[in-house]
PDB file of C-alpha atoms and ligand atoms in Angstrom:
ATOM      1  CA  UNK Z  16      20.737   7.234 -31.202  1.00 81.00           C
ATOM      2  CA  UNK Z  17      20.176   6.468 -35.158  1.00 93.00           C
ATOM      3  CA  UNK Z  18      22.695   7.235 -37.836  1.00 98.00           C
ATOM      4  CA  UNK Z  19      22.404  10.367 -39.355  1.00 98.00           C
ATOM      5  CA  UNK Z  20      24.215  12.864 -41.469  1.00 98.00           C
ATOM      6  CA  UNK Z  21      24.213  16.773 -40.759  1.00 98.00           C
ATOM      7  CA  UNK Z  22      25.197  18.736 -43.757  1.00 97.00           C
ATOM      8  CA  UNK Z  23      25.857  22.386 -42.694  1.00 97.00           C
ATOM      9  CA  UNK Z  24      27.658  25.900 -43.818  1.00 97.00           C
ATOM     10  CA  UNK Z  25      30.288  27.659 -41.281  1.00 97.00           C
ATOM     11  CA  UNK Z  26      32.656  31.015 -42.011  1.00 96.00           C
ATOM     12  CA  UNK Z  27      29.597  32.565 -43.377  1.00 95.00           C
ATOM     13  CA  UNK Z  28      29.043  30.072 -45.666  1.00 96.00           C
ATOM     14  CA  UNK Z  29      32.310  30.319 -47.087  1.00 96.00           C
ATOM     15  CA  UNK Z  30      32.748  26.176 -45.559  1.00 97.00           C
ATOM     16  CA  UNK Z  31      30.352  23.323 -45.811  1.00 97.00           C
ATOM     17  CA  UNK Z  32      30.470  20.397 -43.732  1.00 98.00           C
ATOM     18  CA  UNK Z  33      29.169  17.136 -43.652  1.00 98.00           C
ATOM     19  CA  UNK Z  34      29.072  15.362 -40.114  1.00 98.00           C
ATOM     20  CA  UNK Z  35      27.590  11.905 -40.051  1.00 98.00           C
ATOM     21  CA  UNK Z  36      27.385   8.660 -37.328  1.00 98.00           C
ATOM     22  CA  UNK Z  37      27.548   5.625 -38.740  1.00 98.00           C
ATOM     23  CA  UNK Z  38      27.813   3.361 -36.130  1.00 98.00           C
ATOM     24  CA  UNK Z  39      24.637   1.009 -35.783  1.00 98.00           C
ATOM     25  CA  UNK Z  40      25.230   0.944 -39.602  1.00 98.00           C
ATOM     26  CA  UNK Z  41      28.938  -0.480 -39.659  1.00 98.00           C
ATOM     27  CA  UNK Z  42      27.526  -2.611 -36.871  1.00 98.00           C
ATOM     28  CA  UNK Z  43      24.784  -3.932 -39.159  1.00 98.00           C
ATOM     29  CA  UNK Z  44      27.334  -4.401 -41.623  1.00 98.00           C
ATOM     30  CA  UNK Z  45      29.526  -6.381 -39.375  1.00 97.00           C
ATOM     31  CA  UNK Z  46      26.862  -9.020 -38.925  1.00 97.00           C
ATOM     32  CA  UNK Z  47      25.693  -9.205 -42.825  1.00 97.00           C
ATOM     33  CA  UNK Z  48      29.153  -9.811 -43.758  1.00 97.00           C
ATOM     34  CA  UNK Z  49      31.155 -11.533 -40.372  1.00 97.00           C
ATOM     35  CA  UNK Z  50      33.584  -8.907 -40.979  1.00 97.00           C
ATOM     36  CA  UNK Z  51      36.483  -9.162 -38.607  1.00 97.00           C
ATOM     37  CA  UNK Z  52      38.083  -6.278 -36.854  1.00 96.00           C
ATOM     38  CA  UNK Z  53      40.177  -4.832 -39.492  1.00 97.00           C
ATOM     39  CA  UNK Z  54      38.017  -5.790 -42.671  1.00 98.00           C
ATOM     40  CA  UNK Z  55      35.504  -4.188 -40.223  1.00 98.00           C
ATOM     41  CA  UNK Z  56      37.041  -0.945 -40.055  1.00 98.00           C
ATOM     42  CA  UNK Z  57      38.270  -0.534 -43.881  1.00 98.00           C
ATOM     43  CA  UNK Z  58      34.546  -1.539 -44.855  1.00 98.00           C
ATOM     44  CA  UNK Z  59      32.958   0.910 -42.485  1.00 98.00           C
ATOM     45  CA  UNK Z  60      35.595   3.761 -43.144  1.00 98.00           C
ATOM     46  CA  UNK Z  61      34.161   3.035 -46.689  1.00 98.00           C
ATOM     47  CA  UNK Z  62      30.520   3.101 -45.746  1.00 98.00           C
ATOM     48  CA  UNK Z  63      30.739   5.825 -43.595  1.00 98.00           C
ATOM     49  CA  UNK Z  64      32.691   8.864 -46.520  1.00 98.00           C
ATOM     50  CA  UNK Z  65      29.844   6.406 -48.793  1.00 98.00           C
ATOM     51  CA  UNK Z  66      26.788   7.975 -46.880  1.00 98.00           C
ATOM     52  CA  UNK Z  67      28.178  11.450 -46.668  1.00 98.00           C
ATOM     53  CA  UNK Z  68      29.210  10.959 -50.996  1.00 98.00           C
ATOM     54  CA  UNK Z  69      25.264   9.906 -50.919  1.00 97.00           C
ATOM     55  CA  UNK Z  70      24.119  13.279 -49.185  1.00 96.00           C
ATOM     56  CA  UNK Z  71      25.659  14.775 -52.008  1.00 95.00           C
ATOM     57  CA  UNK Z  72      23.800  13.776 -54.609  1.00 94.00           C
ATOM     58  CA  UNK Z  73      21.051  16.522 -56.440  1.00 90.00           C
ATOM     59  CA  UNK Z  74      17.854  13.867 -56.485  1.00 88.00           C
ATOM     60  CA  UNK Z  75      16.651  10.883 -54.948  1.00 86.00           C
ATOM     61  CA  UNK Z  76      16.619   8.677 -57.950  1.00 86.00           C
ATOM     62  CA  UNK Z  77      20.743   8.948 -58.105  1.00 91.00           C
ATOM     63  CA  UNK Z  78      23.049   6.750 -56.891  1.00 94.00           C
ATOM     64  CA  UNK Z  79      26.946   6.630 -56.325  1.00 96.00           C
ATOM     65  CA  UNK Z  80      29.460   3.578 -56.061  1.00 97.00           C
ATOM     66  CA  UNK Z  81      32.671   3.543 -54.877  1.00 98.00           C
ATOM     67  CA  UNK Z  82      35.085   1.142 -55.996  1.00 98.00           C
ATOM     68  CA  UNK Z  83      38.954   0.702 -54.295  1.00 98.00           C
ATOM     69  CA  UNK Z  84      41.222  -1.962 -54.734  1.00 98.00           C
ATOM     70  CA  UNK Z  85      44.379  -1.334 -53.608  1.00 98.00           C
ATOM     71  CA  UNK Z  86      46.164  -4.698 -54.059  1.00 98.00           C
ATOM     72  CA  UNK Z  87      46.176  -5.566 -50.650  1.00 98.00           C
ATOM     73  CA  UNK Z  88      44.606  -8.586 -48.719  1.00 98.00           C
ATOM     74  CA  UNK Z  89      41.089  -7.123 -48.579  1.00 98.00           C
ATOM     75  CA  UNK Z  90      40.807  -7.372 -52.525  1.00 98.00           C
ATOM     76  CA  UNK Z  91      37.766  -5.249 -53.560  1.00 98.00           C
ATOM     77  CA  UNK Z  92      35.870  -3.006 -51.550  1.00 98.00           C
ATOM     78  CA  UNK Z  93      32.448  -1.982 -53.286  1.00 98.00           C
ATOM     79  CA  UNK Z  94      30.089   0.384 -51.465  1.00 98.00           C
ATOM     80  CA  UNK Z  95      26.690   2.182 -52.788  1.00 97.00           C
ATOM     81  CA  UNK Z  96      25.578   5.130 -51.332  1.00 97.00           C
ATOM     82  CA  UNK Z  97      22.008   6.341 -52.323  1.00 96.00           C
ATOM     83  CA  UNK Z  98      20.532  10.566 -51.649  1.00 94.00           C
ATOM     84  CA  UNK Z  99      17.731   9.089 -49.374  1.00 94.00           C
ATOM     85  CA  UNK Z 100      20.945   7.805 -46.688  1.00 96.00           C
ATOM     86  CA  UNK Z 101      20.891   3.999 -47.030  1.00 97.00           C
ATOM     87  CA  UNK Z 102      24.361   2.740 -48.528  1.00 98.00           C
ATOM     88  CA  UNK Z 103      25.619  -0.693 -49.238  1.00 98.00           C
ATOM     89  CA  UNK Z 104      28.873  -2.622 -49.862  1.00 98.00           C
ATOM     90  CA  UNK Z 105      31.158  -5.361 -49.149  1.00 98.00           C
ATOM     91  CA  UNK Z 106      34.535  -6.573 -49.242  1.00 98.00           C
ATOM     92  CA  UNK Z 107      36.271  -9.298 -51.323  1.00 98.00           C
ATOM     93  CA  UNK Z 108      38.394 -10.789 -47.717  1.00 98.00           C
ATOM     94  CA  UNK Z 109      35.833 -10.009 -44.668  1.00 98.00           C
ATOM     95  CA  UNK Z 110      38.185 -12.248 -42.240  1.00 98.00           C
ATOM     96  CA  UNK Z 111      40.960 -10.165 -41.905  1.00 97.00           C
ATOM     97  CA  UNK Z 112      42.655  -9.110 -38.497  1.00 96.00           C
ATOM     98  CA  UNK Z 113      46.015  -7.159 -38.132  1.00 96.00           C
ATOM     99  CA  UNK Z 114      46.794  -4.749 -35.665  1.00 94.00           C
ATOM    100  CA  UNK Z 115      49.757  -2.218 -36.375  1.00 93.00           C
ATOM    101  CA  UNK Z 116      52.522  -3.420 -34.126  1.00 91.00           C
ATOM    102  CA  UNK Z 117      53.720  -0.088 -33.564  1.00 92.00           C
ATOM    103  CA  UNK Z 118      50.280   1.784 -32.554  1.00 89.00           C
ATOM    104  CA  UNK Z 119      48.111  -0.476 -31.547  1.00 89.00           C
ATOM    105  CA  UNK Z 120      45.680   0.481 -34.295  1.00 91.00           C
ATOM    106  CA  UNK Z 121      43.778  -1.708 -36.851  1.00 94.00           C
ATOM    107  CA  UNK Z 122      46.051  -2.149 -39.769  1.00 97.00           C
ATOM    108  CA  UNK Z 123      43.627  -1.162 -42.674  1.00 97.00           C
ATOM    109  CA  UNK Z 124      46.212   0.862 -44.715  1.00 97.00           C
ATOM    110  CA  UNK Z 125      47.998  -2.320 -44.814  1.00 97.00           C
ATOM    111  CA  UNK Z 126      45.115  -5.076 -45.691  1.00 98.00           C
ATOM    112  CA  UNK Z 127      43.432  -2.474 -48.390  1.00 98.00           C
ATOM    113  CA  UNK Z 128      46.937  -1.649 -49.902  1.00 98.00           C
ATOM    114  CA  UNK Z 129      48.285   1.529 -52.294  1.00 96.00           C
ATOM    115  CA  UNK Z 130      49.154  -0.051 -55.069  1.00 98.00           C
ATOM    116  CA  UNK Z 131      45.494   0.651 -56.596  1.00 98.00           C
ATOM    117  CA  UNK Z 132      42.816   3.297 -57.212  1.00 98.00           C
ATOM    118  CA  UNK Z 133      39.712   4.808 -55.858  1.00 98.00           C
ATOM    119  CA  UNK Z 134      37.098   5.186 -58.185  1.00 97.00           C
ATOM    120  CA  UNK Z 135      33.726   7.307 -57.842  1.00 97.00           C
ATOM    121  CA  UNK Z 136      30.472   6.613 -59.832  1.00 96.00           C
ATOM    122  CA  UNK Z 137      27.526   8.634 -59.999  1.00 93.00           C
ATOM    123  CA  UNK Z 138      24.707   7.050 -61.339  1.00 89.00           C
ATOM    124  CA  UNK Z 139      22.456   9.798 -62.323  1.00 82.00           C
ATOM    125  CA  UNK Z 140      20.241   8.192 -64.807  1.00 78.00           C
ATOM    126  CA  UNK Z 141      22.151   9.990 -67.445  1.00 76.00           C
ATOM    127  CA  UNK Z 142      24.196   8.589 -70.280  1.00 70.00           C
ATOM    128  CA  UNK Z 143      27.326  10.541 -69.495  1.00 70.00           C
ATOM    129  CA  UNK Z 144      27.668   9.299 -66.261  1.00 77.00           C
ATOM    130  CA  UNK Z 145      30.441  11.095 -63.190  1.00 84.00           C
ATOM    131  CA  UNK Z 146      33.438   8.432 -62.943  1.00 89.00           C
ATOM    132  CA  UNK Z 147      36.580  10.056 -61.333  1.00 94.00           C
ATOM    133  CA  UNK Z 148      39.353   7.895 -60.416  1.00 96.00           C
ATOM    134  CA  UNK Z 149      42.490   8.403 -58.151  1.00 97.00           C
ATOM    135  CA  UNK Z 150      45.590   6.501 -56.956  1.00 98.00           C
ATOM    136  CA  UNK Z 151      45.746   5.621 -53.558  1.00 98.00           C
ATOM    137  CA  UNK Z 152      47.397   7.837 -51.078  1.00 97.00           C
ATOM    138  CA  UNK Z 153      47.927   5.754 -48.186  1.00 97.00           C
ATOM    139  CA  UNK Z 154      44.674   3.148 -48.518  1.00 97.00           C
ATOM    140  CA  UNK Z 155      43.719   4.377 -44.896  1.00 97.00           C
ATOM    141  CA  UNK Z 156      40.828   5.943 -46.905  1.00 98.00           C
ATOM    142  CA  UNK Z 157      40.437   9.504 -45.135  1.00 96.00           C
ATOM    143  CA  UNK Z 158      43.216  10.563 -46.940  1.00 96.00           C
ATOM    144  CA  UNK Z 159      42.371   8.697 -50.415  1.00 98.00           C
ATOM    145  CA  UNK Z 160      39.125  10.334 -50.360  1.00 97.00           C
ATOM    146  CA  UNK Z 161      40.887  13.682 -49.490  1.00 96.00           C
ATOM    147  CA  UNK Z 162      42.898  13.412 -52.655  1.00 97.00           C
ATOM    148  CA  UNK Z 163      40.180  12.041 -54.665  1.00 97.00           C
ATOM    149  CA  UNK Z 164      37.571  15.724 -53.769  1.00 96.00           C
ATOM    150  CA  UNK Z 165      40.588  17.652 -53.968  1.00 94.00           C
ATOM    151  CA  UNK Z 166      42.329  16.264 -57.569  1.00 95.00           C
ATOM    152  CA  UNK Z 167      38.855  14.850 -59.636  1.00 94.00           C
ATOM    153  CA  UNK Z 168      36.190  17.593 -58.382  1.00 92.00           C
ATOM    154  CA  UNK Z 169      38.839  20.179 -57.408  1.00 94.00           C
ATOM    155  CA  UNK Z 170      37.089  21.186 -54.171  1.00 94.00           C
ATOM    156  CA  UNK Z 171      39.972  21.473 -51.731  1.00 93.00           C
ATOM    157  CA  UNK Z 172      38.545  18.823 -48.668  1.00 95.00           C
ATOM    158  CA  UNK Z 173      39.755  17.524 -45.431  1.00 94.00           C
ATOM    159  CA  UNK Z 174      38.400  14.016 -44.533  1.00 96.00           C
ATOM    160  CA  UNK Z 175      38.494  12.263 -41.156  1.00 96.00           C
ATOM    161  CA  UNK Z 176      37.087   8.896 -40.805  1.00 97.00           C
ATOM    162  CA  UNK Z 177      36.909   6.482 -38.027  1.00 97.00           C
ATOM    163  CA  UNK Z 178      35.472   3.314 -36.465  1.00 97.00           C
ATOM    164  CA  UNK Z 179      36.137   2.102 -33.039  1.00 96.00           C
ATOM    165  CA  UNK Z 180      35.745  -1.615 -32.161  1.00 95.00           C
ATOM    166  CA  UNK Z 181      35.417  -3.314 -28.887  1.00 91.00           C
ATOM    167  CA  UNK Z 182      36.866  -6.722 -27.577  1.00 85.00           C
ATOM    168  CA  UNK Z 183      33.989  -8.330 -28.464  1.00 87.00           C
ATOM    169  CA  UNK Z 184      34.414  -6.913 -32.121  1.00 91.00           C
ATOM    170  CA  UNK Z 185      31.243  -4.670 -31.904  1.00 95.00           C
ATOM    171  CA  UNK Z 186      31.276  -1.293 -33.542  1.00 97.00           C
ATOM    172  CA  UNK Z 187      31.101   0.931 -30.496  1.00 97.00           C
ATOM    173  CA  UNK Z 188      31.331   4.280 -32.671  1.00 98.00           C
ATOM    174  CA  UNK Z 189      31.721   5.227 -36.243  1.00 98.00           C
ATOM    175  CA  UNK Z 190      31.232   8.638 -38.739  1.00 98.00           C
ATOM    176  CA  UNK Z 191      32.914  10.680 -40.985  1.00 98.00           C
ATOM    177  CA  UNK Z 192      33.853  14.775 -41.209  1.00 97.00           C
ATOM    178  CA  UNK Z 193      34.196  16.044 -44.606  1.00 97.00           C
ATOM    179  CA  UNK Z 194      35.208  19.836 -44.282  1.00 97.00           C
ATOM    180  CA  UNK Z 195      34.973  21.620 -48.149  1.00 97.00           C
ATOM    181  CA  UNK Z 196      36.317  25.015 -49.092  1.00 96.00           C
ATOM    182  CA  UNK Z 197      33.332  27.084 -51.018  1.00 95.00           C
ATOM    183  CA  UNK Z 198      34.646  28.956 -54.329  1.00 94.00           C
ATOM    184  CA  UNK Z 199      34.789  32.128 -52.213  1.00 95.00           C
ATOM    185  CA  UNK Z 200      36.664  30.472 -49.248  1.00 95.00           C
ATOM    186  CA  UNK Z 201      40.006  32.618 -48.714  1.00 94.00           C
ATOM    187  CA  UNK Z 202      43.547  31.447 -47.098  1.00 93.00           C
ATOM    188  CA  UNK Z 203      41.882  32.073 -43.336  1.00 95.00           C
ATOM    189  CA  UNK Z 204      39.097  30.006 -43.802  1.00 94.00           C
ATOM    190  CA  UNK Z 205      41.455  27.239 -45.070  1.00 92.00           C
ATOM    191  CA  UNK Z 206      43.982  27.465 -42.010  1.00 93.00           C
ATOM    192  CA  UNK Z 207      41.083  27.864 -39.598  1.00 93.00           C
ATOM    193  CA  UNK Z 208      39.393  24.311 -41.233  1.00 93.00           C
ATOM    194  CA  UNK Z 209      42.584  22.633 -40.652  1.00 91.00           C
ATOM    195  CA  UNK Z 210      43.174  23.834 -37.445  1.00 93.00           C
ATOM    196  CA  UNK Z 211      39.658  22.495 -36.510  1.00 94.00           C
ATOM    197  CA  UNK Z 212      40.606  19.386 -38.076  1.00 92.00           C
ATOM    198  CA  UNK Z 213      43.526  18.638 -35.781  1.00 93.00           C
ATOM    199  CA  UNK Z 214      41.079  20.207 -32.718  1.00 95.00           C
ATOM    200  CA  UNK Z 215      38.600  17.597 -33.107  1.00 96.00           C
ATOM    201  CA  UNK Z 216      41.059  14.949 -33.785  1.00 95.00           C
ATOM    202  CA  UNK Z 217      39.329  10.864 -33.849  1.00 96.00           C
ATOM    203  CA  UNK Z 218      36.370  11.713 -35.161  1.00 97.00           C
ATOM    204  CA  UNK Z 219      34.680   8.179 -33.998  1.00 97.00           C
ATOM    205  CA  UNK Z 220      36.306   9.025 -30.447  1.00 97.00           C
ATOM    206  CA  UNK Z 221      34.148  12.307 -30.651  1.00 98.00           C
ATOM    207  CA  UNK Z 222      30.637   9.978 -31.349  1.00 98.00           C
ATOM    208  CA  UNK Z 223      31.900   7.701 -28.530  1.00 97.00           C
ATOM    209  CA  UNK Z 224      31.199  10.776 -26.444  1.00 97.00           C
ATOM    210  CA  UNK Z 225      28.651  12.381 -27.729  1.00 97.00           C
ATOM    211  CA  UNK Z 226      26.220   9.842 -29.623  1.00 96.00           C
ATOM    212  CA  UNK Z 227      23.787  12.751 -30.619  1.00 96.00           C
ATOM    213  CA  UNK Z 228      25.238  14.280 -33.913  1.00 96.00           C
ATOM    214  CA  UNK Z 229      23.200  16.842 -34.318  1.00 95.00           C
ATOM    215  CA  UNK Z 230      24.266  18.177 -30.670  1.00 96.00           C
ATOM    216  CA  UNK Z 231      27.943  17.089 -31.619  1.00 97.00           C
ATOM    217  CA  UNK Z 232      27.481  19.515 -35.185  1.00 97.00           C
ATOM    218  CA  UNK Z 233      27.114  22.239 -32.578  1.00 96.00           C
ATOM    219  CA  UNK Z 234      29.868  21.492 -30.288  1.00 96.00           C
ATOM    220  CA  UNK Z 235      32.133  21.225 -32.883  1.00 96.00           C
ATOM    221  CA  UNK Z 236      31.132  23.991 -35.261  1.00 94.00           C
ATOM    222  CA  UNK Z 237      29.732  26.810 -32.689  1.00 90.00           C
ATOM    223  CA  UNK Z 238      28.917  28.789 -36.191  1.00 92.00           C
ATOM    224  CA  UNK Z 239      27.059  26.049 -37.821  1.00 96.00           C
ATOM    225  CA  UNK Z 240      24.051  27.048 -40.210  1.00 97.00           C
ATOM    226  CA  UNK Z 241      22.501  23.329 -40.666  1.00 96.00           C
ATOM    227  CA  UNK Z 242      20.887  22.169 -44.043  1.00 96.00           C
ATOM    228  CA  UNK Z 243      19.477  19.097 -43.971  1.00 95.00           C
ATOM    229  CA  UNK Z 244      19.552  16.124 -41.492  1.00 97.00           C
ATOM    230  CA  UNK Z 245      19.120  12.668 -43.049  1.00 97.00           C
ATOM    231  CA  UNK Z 246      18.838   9.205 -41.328  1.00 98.00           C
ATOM    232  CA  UNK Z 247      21.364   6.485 -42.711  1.00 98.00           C
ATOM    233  CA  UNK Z 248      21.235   3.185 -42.414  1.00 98.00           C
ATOM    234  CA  UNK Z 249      22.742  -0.472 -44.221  1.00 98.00           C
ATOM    235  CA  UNK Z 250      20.253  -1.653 -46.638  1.00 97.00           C
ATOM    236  CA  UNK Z 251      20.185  -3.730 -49.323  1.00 97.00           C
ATOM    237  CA  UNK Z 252      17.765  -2.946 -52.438  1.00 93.00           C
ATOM    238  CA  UNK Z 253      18.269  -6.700 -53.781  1.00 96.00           C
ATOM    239  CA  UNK Z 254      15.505  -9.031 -54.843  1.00 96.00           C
ATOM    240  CA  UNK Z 255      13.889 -12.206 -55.877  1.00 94.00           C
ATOM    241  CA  UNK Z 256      12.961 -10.274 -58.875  1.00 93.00           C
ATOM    242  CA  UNK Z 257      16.506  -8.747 -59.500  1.00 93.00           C
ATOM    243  CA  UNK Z 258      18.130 -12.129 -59.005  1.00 93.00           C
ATOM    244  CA  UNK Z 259      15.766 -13.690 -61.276  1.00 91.00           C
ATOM    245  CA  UNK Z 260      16.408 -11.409 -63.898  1.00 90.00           C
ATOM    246  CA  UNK Z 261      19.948 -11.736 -63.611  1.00 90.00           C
ATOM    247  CA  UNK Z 262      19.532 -15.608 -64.055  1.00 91.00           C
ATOM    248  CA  UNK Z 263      17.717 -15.119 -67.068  1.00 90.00           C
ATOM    249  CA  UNK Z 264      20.602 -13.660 -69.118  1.00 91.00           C
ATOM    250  CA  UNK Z 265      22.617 -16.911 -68.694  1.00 91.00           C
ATOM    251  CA  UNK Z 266      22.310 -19.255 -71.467  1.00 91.00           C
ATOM    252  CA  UNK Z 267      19.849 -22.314 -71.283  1.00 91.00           C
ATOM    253  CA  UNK Z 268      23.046 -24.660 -71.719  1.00 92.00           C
ATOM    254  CA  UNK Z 269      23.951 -23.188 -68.407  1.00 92.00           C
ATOM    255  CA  UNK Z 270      20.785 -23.251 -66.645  1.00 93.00           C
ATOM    256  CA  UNK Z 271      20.170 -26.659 -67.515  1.00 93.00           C
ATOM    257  CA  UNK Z 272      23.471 -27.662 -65.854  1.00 93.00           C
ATOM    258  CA  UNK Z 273      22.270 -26.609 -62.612  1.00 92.00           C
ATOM    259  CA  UNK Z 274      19.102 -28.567 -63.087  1.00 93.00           C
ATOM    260  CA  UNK Z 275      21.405 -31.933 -64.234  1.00 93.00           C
ATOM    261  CA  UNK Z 276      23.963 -31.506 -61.634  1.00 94.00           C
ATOM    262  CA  UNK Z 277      22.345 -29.370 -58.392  1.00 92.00           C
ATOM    263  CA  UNK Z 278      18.477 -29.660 -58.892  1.00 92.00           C
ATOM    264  CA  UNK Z 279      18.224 -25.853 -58.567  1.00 92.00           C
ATOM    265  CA  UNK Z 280      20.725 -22.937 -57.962  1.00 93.00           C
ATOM    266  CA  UNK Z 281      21.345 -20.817 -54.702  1.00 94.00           C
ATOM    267  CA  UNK Z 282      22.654 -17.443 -55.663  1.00 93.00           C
ATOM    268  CA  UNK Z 283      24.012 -15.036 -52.755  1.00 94.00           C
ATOM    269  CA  UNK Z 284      23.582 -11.272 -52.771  1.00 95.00           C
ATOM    270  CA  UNK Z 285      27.269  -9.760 -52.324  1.00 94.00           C
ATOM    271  CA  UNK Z 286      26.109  -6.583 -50.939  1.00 96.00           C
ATOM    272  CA  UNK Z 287      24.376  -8.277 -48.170  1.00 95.00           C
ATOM    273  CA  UNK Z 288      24.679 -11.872 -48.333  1.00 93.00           C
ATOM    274  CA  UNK Z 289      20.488 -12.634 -48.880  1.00 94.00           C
ATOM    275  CA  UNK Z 290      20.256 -15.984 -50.228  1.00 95.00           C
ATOM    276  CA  UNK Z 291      18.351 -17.100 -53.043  1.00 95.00           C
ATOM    277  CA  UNK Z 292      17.249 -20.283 -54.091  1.00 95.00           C
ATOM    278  CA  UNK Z 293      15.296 -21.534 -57.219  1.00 94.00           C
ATOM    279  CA  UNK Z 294      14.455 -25.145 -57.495  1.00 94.00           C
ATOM    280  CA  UNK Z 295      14.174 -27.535 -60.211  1.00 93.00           C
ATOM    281  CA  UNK Z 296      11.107 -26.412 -61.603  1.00 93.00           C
ATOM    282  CA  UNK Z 297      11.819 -22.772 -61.306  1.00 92.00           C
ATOM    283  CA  UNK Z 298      15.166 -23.406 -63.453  1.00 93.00           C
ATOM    284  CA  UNK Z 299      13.216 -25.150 -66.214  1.00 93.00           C
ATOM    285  CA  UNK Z 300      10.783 -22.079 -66.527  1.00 92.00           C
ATOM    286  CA  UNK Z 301      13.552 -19.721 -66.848  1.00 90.00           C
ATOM    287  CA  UNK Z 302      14.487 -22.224 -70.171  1.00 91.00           C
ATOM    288  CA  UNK Z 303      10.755 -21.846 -71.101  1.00 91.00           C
ATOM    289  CA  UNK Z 304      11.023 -18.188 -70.877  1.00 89.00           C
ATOM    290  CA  UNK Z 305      14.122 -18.024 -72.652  1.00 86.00           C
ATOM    291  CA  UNK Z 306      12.877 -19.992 -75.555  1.00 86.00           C
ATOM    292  CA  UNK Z 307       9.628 -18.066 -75.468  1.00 86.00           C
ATOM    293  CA  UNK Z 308      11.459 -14.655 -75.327  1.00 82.00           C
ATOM    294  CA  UNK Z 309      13.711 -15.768 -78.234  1.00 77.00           C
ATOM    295  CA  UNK Z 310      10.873 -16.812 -80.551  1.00 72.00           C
TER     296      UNK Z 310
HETATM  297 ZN1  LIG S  23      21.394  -7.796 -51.110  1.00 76.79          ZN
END
């Protein structure tokens, strides 16, 4: 089954909800970056409220980032989510394994930290940019993101978030439920939402049984009006072209370093870990272009 996200109005409109799987792309993700179980779960938590923040967006050309760094062992976790479903990211430790003694469960509160933000770009071609920014509630990330729709763009939401991993540290299932109150929503639509919120409970436990999530929309949501159905997936927009223009804007003192000391430069893609390599006489026309551009 691919990866999609439903977006969809219940209580006669008065709730929208966004339902997504995400689990071939966490799994895709996994293998990009050797993530290791718990890296693997606070990336694809990420990725996962990241392609549902993507489905959000007004036109294709926009794009939004998410940033967290919660001062834990994971470092940085940087995700880009794009209207069209494809979504990106990485993490600054991807070797990072610790179960909670107590439950059993992946540790991710504890590698990603609270002692840090959240922080929400939307790239809309605009000047004035959308950047909200929130302390961490917990750093399990449902509950950050909660805060963050709630606090920055006032929309009271509920946010459940999950990815199950096997032995063999395969994603087996992962997705995201974002349940938002519409202006018009009144106190019973609220208590109803969270008392469907503690009815569906793991949310990637729910995908483990019922891969199809446009027939799990319905099971969970017998009232659900659906608006749009987009497939997601991991993909990297990087290229030879963006990498070379990213060399160019380092001085020729630099570039002729690499030439002196490494005959040519191999530069890695962070989002997806693409190398690139430019050899000797690639370097030296970057320093021809430089001086050429200069002139
Ligand atoms: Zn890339």
């Amino acid at each position: 089954m691919t990866d999609k996200l439903i977006k969809g109005l219940i209580r006669n409109k008065k709730v929208r909800v966004y339902l997504c799987k995400t689990t071939d792309l966490c799994e895709l993700a996994r293998v990009k970056h050797d993530l290791w179980p718990t890296s693997l779960a606070a990336l694809g938590r990420v990725l996962s409220v990241t392609a549902i923040l993507g489905g959000m967006l007004k036109n294709d050309d926009e794009k939004v980032t998410v940033h967290i760094n919660g001062n834990g062992p994971i470092g940085t976790i940087m995700t880009d989510g794009y209207k069209d479903g494809h979504v990106r990211g990485f993490v600054g430790d991807p070797h990072l394994m610790l179960v909670d003694n107590h439950t059993n469960k992946l540790a991710v509160g504890v590698i990603v930290g609270k002692d840090g933000y959240l922080r929400v770009i939307k790239d809309t071609g605009l000047k004035d940019d959308f950047a909200g920014t929130v302390k961490l509630i917990s750093g399990e990330i449902g509950e950050d993101f909660a805060y963050y729709f709630t606090v920055s763009e006032q929309i009271p939401t509920a946010v459940s978030v999950g990815v199950l991993v096997d032995e063999k540290n395969s994603v087996i299932a992962a997705g995201a439920l974002v349940i938002q109150m519409m202006p018009d929503a009144n106190e019973d639509d609220i208590v109803y939402s969270e008392e469907l919120i503690k009815d569906i409970g793991s949310i990637s436990q729910q995908i483990l049984n019922q891969q199809d999530v446009s027939k799990l929309a319905i099971k969970l949501f017998k009232d659900i009006e659906i608006l749009e159905e987009t497939e997601l997936s991991f993909r990297c927009d990087c290229s030879l072209e963006k990498m070379y223009s990213a060399l160019i804007t380092l001085s020729s003192k630099d570039i002729q370093d690499m030439i002196d000391q490494d005959h040519g430069c191999e530069i890695v893609c962070q989002y997806c870990n693409k190398k690139y390599y430019f050899n000797e006489d690639k370097l030296k026309e970057i320093i021809v272009e430089k001086a050429v551009n200069n002139r």
